[in-house]
Short mmCIF file of C-alpha atoms in Angstrom, two decimals:
data_model
loop_
_atom_site.label_atom_id
_atom_site.label_comp_id
_atom_site.label_asym_id
_atom_site.label_seq_id
_atom_site.Cartn_x
_atom_site.Cartn_y
_atom_site.Cartn_z
CA MET A 275 58.40 4.42 -203.14
CA THR A 276 59.70 2.77 -200.01
CA GLY A 277 61.48 3.88 -197.08
CA ALA A 278 61.38 7.64 -195.95
CA PRO A 279 61.07 10.24 -198.59
CA ASP A 280 63.00 13.78 -198.63
CA LEU A 281 60.22 16.25 -198.03
CA ASP A 282 60.87 19.67 -199.74
CA LEU A 283 58.59 21.90 -197.92
CA SER A 284 59.53 24.70 -200.49
CA ALA A 285 57.55 22.72 -203.09
CA ASP A 286 53.96 23.55 -204.14
CA VAL A 287 51.25 21.75 -202.05
CA LEU A 288 50.21 19.43 -205.10
CA SER A 289 53.94 18.09 -205.28
CA LEU A 290 53.95 17.72 -201.41
CA THR A 291 50.52 15.68 -201.59
CA ARG A 292 52.01 13.55 -204.13
CA VAL A 293 54.93 12.68 -202.35
CA LEU A 294 52.97 11.97 -199.26
CA VAL A 295 50.51 9.84 -201.22
CA ASP A 296 53.30 8.06 -202.89
CA THR A 297 54.64 7.10 -199.52
CA PRO A 298 52.32 4.26 -198.02
CA SER A 299 51.23 4.90 -194.59
CA VAL A 300 48.29 2.13 -193.85
CA SER A 301 47.57 2.49 -190.08
CA GLY A 302 50.16 0.77 -188.15
CA ASP A 303 52.88 1.41 -190.95
CA GLU A 304 53.32 5.12 -190.49
CA GLY A 305 56.98 4.82 -189.42
CA PRO A 306 58.52 5.79 -192.76
CA LEU A 307 56.29 8.79 -193.39
CA ALA A 308 56.61 10.27 -189.56
CA ASP A 309 60.50 9.86 -190.05
CA ALA A 310 60.43 12.17 -193.11
CA VAL A 311 57.88 14.49 -191.40
CA GLU A 312 60.13 14.70 -188.45
CA ALA A 313 63.18 15.24 -190.49
CA ALA A 314 61.58 18.07 -192.56
CA LEU A 315 60.35 19.90 -189.53
CA ARG A 316 63.69 19.56 -187.53
CA ALA A 317 65.55 21.05 -190.62
CA LEU A 318 63.60 24.22 -190.67
CA GLY A 319 65.21 25.51 -187.36
CA GLY A 320 62.43 27.33 -185.96
CA LEU A 321 60.39 24.59 -184.34
CA GLU A 322 60.23 22.77 -181.30
CA VAL A 323 59.88 19.15 -182.40
CA GLU A 324 59.19 15.96 -180.32
CA ARG A 325 58.18 12.41 -181.51
CA VAL A 326 55.90 10.50 -179.52
CA GLY A 327 55.42 6.97 -181.25
CA ASP A 328 54.72 7.61 -184.91
CA THR A 329 53.13 11.05 -184.03
CA VAL A 330 55.32 14.17 -184.77
CA LEU A 331 54.83 17.28 -182.67
CA ALA A 332 56.14 20.49 -183.68
CA ARG A 333 55.61 24.11 -182.29
CA THR A 334 56.70 27.77 -182.55
CA ASN A 335 57.36 29.34 -179.10
CA LEU A 336 57.20 33.10 -180.25
CA GLY A 337 55.30 34.46 -177.24
CA ARG A 338 52.13 35.41 -179.00
CA ASP A 339 48.83 36.27 -177.13
CA THR A 340 47.14 33.14 -179.08
CA ARG A 341 48.24 29.72 -180.24
CA VAL A 342 46.58 27.95 -183.19
CA VAL A 343 46.82 23.91 -183.36
CA LEU A 344 46.61 22.26 -186.75
CA ALA A 345 46.34 18.58 -186.74
CA GLY A 346 46.23 15.73 -189.31
CA HIS A 347 46.65 11.93 -189.33
CA LEU A 348 49.42 10.45 -191.51
CA ASP A 349 47.53 7.02 -191.86
CA THR A 350 45.19 5.70 -194.69
CA VAL A 351 42.83 2.54 -194.75
CA PRO A 352 44.15 -0.08 -196.75
CA ILE A 353 45.36 0.61 -200.27
CA ALA A 354 43.18 -0.35 -202.99
CA ASP A 355 45.38 -0.57 -206.11
CA ASN A 356 45.40 3.18 -205.92
CA VAL A 357 49.10 3.81 -205.22
CA PRO A 358 51.06 5.46 -206.68
CA SER A 359 49.16 8.47 -207.31
CA ARG A 360 47.96 9.51 -210.53
CA LEU A 361 47.32 13.14 -212.07
CA GLU A 362 44.61 13.15 -214.53
CA ASP A 363 42.01 16.06 -215.56
CA GLY A 364 42.63 18.44 -212.67
CA ARG A 365 42.51 15.28 -210.13
CA LEU A 366 44.95 13.72 -208.17
CA HIS A 367 44.10 10.32 -207.72
CA GLY A 368 45.30 7.82 -205.02
CA CYS A 369 44.78 6.42 -201.39
CA GLY A 370 44.82 9.21 -198.96
CA THR A 371 44.62 12.02 -201.30
CA SER A 372 41.64 13.42 -199.72
CA ASP A 373 41.63 11.58 -196.33
CA MET A 374 43.96 13.29 -195.89
CA LYS A 375 47.45 13.63 -197.15
CA SER A 376 46.23 16.80 -199.04
CA GLY A 377 45.62 18.43 -195.82
CA ASP A 378 48.72 16.95 -194.44
CA ALA A 379 50.72 18.81 -197.48
CA VAL A 380 48.85 22.02 -196.37
CA MET A 381 50.28 21.75 -192.74
CA LEU A 382 53.60 21.12 -194.18
CA ARG A 383 53.55 24.31 -196.38
CA LEU A 384 52.38 26.21 -193.46
CA ALA A 385 55.19 24.57 -191.46
CA GLY A 386 57.68 25.69 -194.00
CA ARG A 387 56.57 29.43 -194.20
CA PHE A 388 56.21 29.76 -190.12
CA GLY A 389 58.48 27.43 -188.83
CA VAL A 390 61.68 29.08 -190.23
CA PRO A 391 63.73 31.47 -187.95
CA GLY A 392 62.48 35.20 -188.40
CA ALA A 393 58.86 34.16 -189.56
CA GLU A 394 56.16 36.47 -187.91
CA PRO A 395 52.85 34.74 -187.73
CA ALA A 396 50.07 36.41 -185.73
CA HIS A 397 49.48 33.41 -183.65
CA ASP A 398 52.02 30.75 -182.16
CA LEU A 399 51.49 27.68 -184.21
CA THR A 400 51.46 24.04 -183.12
CA LEU A 401 51.26 21.29 -185.54
CA VAL A 402 50.29 17.78 -184.69
CA PHE A 403 50.80 14.86 -187.26
CA TYR A 404 49.45 11.80 -185.73
CA ASP A 405 49.09 8.00 -186.26
CA ASN A 406 46.39 5.38 -186.22
CA GLU A 407 43.28 7.51 -187.02
CA GLU A 408 41.49 5.23 -189.27
CA VAL A 409 41.44 2.00 -186.72
CA GLU A 410 40.07 1.85 -183.25
CA SER A 411 40.31 4.86 -180.98
CA VAL A 412 42.34 2.98 -178.52
CA LYS A 413 45.46 3.11 -181.00
CA SER A 414 45.01 6.68 -182.09
CA GLY A 415 48.09 8.52 -181.94
CA LEU A 416 46.16 11.86 -180.79
CA GLY A 417 44.78 10.05 -178.01
CA ARG A 418 48.07 8.97 -176.75
CA VAL A 419 49.42 12.75 -177.10
CA VAL A 420 46.09 13.67 -175.09
CA ARG A 421 47.24 11.08 -172.24
CA GLU A 422 50.89 11.78 -172.38
CA ARG A 423 51.80 15.07 -173.60
CA ARG A 424 48.59 17.08 -173.05
CA GLY A 425 50.50 20.28 -172.73
CA TRP A 426 51.35 20.21 -176.56
CA LEU A 427 47.63 20.34 -177.51
CA TYR A 428 46.33 23.40 -175.71
CA GLY A 429 45.40 26.34 -177.77
CA ASP A 430 42.86 29.04 -178.42
CA LEU A 431 41.74 26.98 -181.91
CA ALA A 432 42.19 23.70 -183.31
CA VAL A 433 41.92 23.11 -186.87
CA LEU A 434 41.62 19.61 -188.20
CA LEU A 435 42.44 19.56 -191.82
CA GLU A 436 40.17 16.55 -192.49
CA PRO A 437 38.40 16.26 -195.75
CA THR A 438 35.51 19.14 -196.09
CA ASP A 439 35.93 20.05 -199.56
CA GLY A 440 37.01 23.43 -198.80
CA GLU A 441 34.13 24.12 -196.55
CA ILE A 442 34.37 24.92 -192.79
CA GLU A 443 32.73 22.12 -190.69
CA ALA A 444 32.33 23.14 -186.95
CA GLY A 445 32.21 20.70 -183.99
CA CYS A 446 30.85 17.34 -184.69
CA GLN A 447 28.03 14.67 -183.82
CA GLY A 448 28.21 12.08 -181.21
CA THR A 449 28.05 8.67 -181.84
CA LEU A 450 26.43 5.76 -179.64
CA ARG A 451 26.17 2.17 -180.54
CA ALA A 452 23.94 -0.08 -178.82
CA VAL A 453 22.79 -3.85 -178.92
CA LEU A 454 19.31 -4.93 -178.26
CA GLU A 455 18.86 -8.68 -177.66
CA VAL A 456 15.43 -9.96 -178.22
CA PRO A 457 14.78 -13.39 -176.67
CA GLY A 458 12.77 -16.29 -177.82
CA HIS A 459 12.20 -20.13 -177.41
CA ARG A 460 13.68 -22.65 -179.82
CA ALA A 461 11.62 -25.16 -181.40
CA HIS A 462 11.47 -27.23 -184.60
CA SER A 463 10.15 -25.03 -187.32
CA ALA A 464 7.57 -27.85 -188.22
CA ARG A 465 6.13 -27.28 -184.90
CA SER A 466 6.80 -23.32 -184.44
CA TRP A 467 3.72 -23.01 -182.34
CA LEU A 468 5.70 -24.62 -179.36
CA GLY A 469 8.29 -21.85 -179.66
CA VAL A 470 8.83 -18.12 -179.74
CA ASN A 471 10.20 -16.71 -182.87
CA ALA A 472 12.97 -14.14 -181.78
CA ILE A 473 13.35 -12.62 -184.88
CA HIS A 474 9.55 -12.03 -185.26
CA GLY A 475 9.98 -10.36 -181.71
CA ALA A 476 12.41 -7.97 -183.11
CA ALA A 477 9.79 -6.44 -185.28
CA GLY A 478 8.61 -4.07 -182.46
CA VAL A 479 12.36 -2.62 -182.62
CA LEU A 480 12.43 -2.30 -186.33
CA ALA A 481 8.95 -0.68 -186.16
CA THR A 482 10.27 1.81 -183.61
CA LEU A 483 13.21 2.87 -185.72
CA ALA A 484 11.26 3.23 -189.21
CA GLY A 485 9.00 5.49 -187.32
CA TYR A 486 11.67 7.65 -185.33
CA ARG A 487 11.62 11.08 -186.17
CA ALA A 488 15.31 12.76 -186.08
CA ARG A 489 15.70 15.97 -184.29
CA GLU A 490 17.55 18.83 -185.86
CA VAL A 491 19.26 21.32 -183.66
CA ASP A 492 20.89 24.68 -184.47
CA ILE A 493 23.99 25.78 -182.66
CA ASP A 494 26.17 28.81 -183.38
CA GLY A 495 24.18 28.61 -186.88
CA CYS A 496 25.15 25.28 -187.83
CA THR A 497 22.28 22.67 -188.22
CA TYR A 498 22.88 19.28 -186.70
CA ARG A 499 20.57 16.48 -187.74
CA GLU A 500 20.70 13.31 -185.53
CA GLY A 501 19.95 9.94 -186.87
CA LEU A 502 18.86 6.49 -185.16
CA ASN A 503 19.38 3.34 -187.47
CA ALA A 504 19.63 -0.44 -187.23
CA VAL A 505 23.31 -1.04 -188.51
CA ARG A 506 23.21 -4.72 -187.97
CA ILE A 507 20.82 -7.64 -187.29
CA GLU A 508 21.83 -11.20 -186.35
CA GLY A 509 19.71 -14.00 -185.38
CA GLY A 510 18.74 -17.82 -186.51
CA VAL A 511 20.07 -21.25 -185.94
CA ALA A 512 19.46 -23.37 -188.87
CA GLY A 513 17.11 -23.85 -191.64
CA ASN A 514 14.53 -25.77 -189.50
CA VAL A 515 15.04 -23.97 -186.13
CA VAL A 516 12.80 -21.29 -184.63
CA PRO A 517 15.32 -19.01 -183.16
CA ASP A 518 15.56 -18.07 -179.65
CA LEU A 519 17.60 -14.77 -179.98
CA CYS A 520 17.82 -11.86 -182.29
CA ARG A 521 20.38 -9.12 -181.80
CA VAL A 522 19.65 -5.59 -183.35
CA THR A 523 22.56 -3.24 -183.33
CA VAL A 524 21.49 0.43 -183.46
CA ASN A 525 23.70 3.59 -184.16
CA PHE A 526 22.55 6.98 -182.73
CA ARG A 527 24.35 10.00 -184.08
CA TYR A 528 23.53 12.77 -181.77
CA ALA A 529 23.82 16.47 -181.60
CA PRO A 530 26.74 18.11 -179.47
CA ASP A 531 24.33 19.72 -177.20
CA ARG A 532 23.80 16.36 -175.95
CA ASP A 533 26.50 14.57 -173.56
CA GLU A 534 27.01 10.92 -173.58
CA ASP A 535 24.50 10.26 -170.53
CA ALA A 536 21.91 12.04 -172.41
CA ALA A 537 22.47 10.28 -175.48
CA GLU A 538 22.04 7.06 -173.66
CA ALA A 539 18.99 8.21 -171.79
CA HIS A 540 17.40 9.13 -175.00
CA VAL A 541 18.15 5.60 -176.48
CA ARG A 542 16.87 3.83 -173.61
CA GLU A 543 13.66 5.98 -173.71
CA VAL A 544 13.16 5.53 -177.25
CA PHE A 545 13.29 1.63 -176.57
CA ALA A 546 11.60 1.48 -173.53
CA GLY A 547 8.94 -0.58 -174.73
CA ALA A 548 10.99 -3.21 -176.17
CA VAL A 549 12.80 -3.36 -172.91
CA ASP A 550 9.48 -3.85 -171.11
CA ALA A 551 8.54 -6.70 -173.33
CA GLY A 552 11.58 -8.61 -172.45
CA ALA A 553 14.47 -7.08 -174.64
CA THR A 554 17.91 -6.11 -173.22
CA LEU A 555 19.70 -3.05 -174.01
CA THR A 556 23.44 -2.61 -173.94
CA VAL A 557 25.44 0.26 -174.95
CA VAL A 558 28.81 -0.86 -176.48
CA ASP A 559 30.38 2.45 -177.37
CA ASN A 560 29.72 6.04 -176.77
CA ALA A 561 31.81 8.92 -177.82
CA GLY A 562 30.59 12.40 -177.25
CA GLY A 563 30.68 15.23 -179.89
CA ALA A 564 31.99 18.67 -179.85
CA LEU A 565 30.01 21.92 -179.79
CA PRO A 566 31.13 24.37 -182.91
CA GLY A 567 32.38 26.99 -180.42
CA LEU A 568 32.11 29.55 -183.22
CA GLY A 569 31.23 32.44 -180.82
CA GLU A 570 34.82 32.31 -179.34
CA PRO A 571 37.02 35.07 -180.75
CA ALA A 572 39.59 32.73 -182.40
CA ALA A 573 36.93 30.62 -184.28
CA ALA A 574 35.05 33.81 -185.41
CA ALA A 575 38.32 35.16 -186.92
CA PHE A 576 38.90 31.95 -188.70
CA VAL A 577 35.54 31.99 -190.17
CA ALA A 578 36.40 35.58 -191.34
CA ALA A 579 39.54 34.61 -192.61
CA VAL A 580 38.26 31.81 -194.85
CA GLY A 581 35.27 34.00 -196.01
CA ARG A 582 32.76 31.16 -196.11
CA PRO A 583 30.33 30.26 -193.17
CA ALA A 584 30.49 27.59 -191.34
CA ARG A 585 28.15 24.11 -191.44
CA ALA A 586 27.68 21.25 -189.08
CA LYS A 587 29.88 18.31 -188.96
CA LEU A 588 27.90 15.22 -189.44
CA GLY A 589 29.94 12.54 -188.10
CA TRP A 590 32.47 12.06 -185.33
CA THR A 591 35.97 13.58 -185.70
CA ASP A 592 38.84 14.07 -183.52
CA VAL A 593 37.66 17.80 -182.86
CA ALA A 594 36.01 15.93 -180.01
CA ARG A 595 39.20 15.50 -178.38
CA PHE A 596 40.11 18.99 -178.48
CA ALA A 597 36.54 20.00 -177.15
CA ALA A 598 37.07 17.89 -174.14
CA LEU A 599 40.22 19.96 -173.48
CA GLY A 600 38.18 23.02 -173.63
CA ILE A 601 39.65 24.17 -177.09
CA PRO A 602 37.28 25.41 -179.73
CA ALA A 603 37.95 23.37 -182.70
CA VAL A 604 36.84 23.00 -186.55
CA ASN A 605 37.35 20.61 -189.28
CA TYR A 606 38.91 22.25 -192.67
CA GLY A 607 40.64 20.81 -195.39
CA PRO A 608 40.68 20.43 -199.12
CA GLY A 609 39.50 16.91 -199.61
CA ASP A 610 36.22 15.27 -200.42
CA PRO A 611 34.86 13.70 -197.53
CA GLU A 612 32.42 11.48 -199.92
CA LEU A 613 35.41 9.98 -201.53
CA ALA A 614 37.34 9.08 -198.70
CA HIS A 615 38.13 5.07 -198.23
CA THR A 616 36.91 4.63 -201.82
CA ARG A 617 38.91 3.08 -204.38
CA GLU A 618 38.14 6.15 -206.74
CA GLU A 619 39.68 8.27 -203.88
CA HIS A 620 41.00 11.67 -205.34
CA VAL A 621 41.29 15.40 -204.65
CA LEU A 622 40.64 18.25 -206.97
CA VAL A 623 43.93 20.03 -207.67
CA GLU A 624 41.87 23.41 -207.66
CA ARG A 625 41.19 22.76 -203.85
CA LEU A 626 44.76 22.65 -202.80
CA GLN A 627 45.89 26.17 -203.02
CA PRO A 628 43.09 27.96 -201.71
CA ALA A 629 42.97 25.85 -198.58
CA GLU A 630 46.61 26.85 -198.01
CA ASP A 631 46.00 30.63 -198.65
CA ALA A 632 43.06 30.70 -196.38
CA LEU A 633 45.08 29.43 -193.58
CA THR A 634 47.99 31.34 -194.17
CA ALA A 635 45.80 34.61 -194.11
CA TYR A 636 44.50 33.66 -191.04
CA LEU A 637 47.85 32.75 -189.35
CA THR A 638 49.13 36.23 -190.50
CA GLY A 639 46.20 37.94 -189.17
CA GLY A 640 44.60 38.84 -192.54
CA SER A 641 41.67 37.46 -194.74
CA ALA A 642 41.44 34.89 -197.57
#
């Protein structure tokens, strides 16, 4: 399918998911799908709608005491010969089925229910369909909204319909990347005693990583397990040269009770011995996490409506952007995170309607 499709928000969630998947929207090419979403939302008649680039914003203005923000990204990773979608044995296969067009379809169904004149949700509702989530953060459509339309994002609770396999995943981990550079002295490998092998010198860094014991932290009943790992190693000049430099890139996934400064301080403490021995440590990326915020009334009510306990989100998601605005945020969607970005990506059909039903119950003030 090419161009902007017609989105029928009265169609069931499976049918909507198929239309979304069959409309390619690789990061940077979300325009046609954003056009279709914008047109469908404007046609409902009960929503204020605004377009920011290829991000579509919509909200009710009913004067409710509380507001819930639902957010989902429209883009996918590059297609891997898995579009158009294929329905087989209770599974819908295709790029974006789990991450996260099934979640977007749920959001559109909720818009069709609560975005029409005369609808009576228990909360005012804001919907954010944003672009460029699967690429570098500077391009994020949600980040652009934070900078340029921040008023659209305030609420009592934010729910990102990222894939969670139908479970509630609260908050998220922070993530830090650092590069350790171990120096050496170049020499001919036939006269290696005249040099200092930088790759050998990195052994201390690797031993520190191998012996690292990850911290586990319980916050609001959610257990976050930290991790510090080498994710890349670079070194070597030629097959007959003792190398004079080795770089080890490490990734620290940290619990949201640490902020960015505390995370950096911890990494520097862990590698203090290597730095004392001559290595340099440079932090190249550091994004803080988000506390689960389950003690907030809106979040507690959401957990009760879904009827399942929350667990920690192991990874970074855009809930961190909402946390930075002081808004409790959770991840909840029908897709399977383990299938995201794979050639075999699919979503279980049986996960779709329960996700819609749970959110409908919450937004109407009931329980699933």
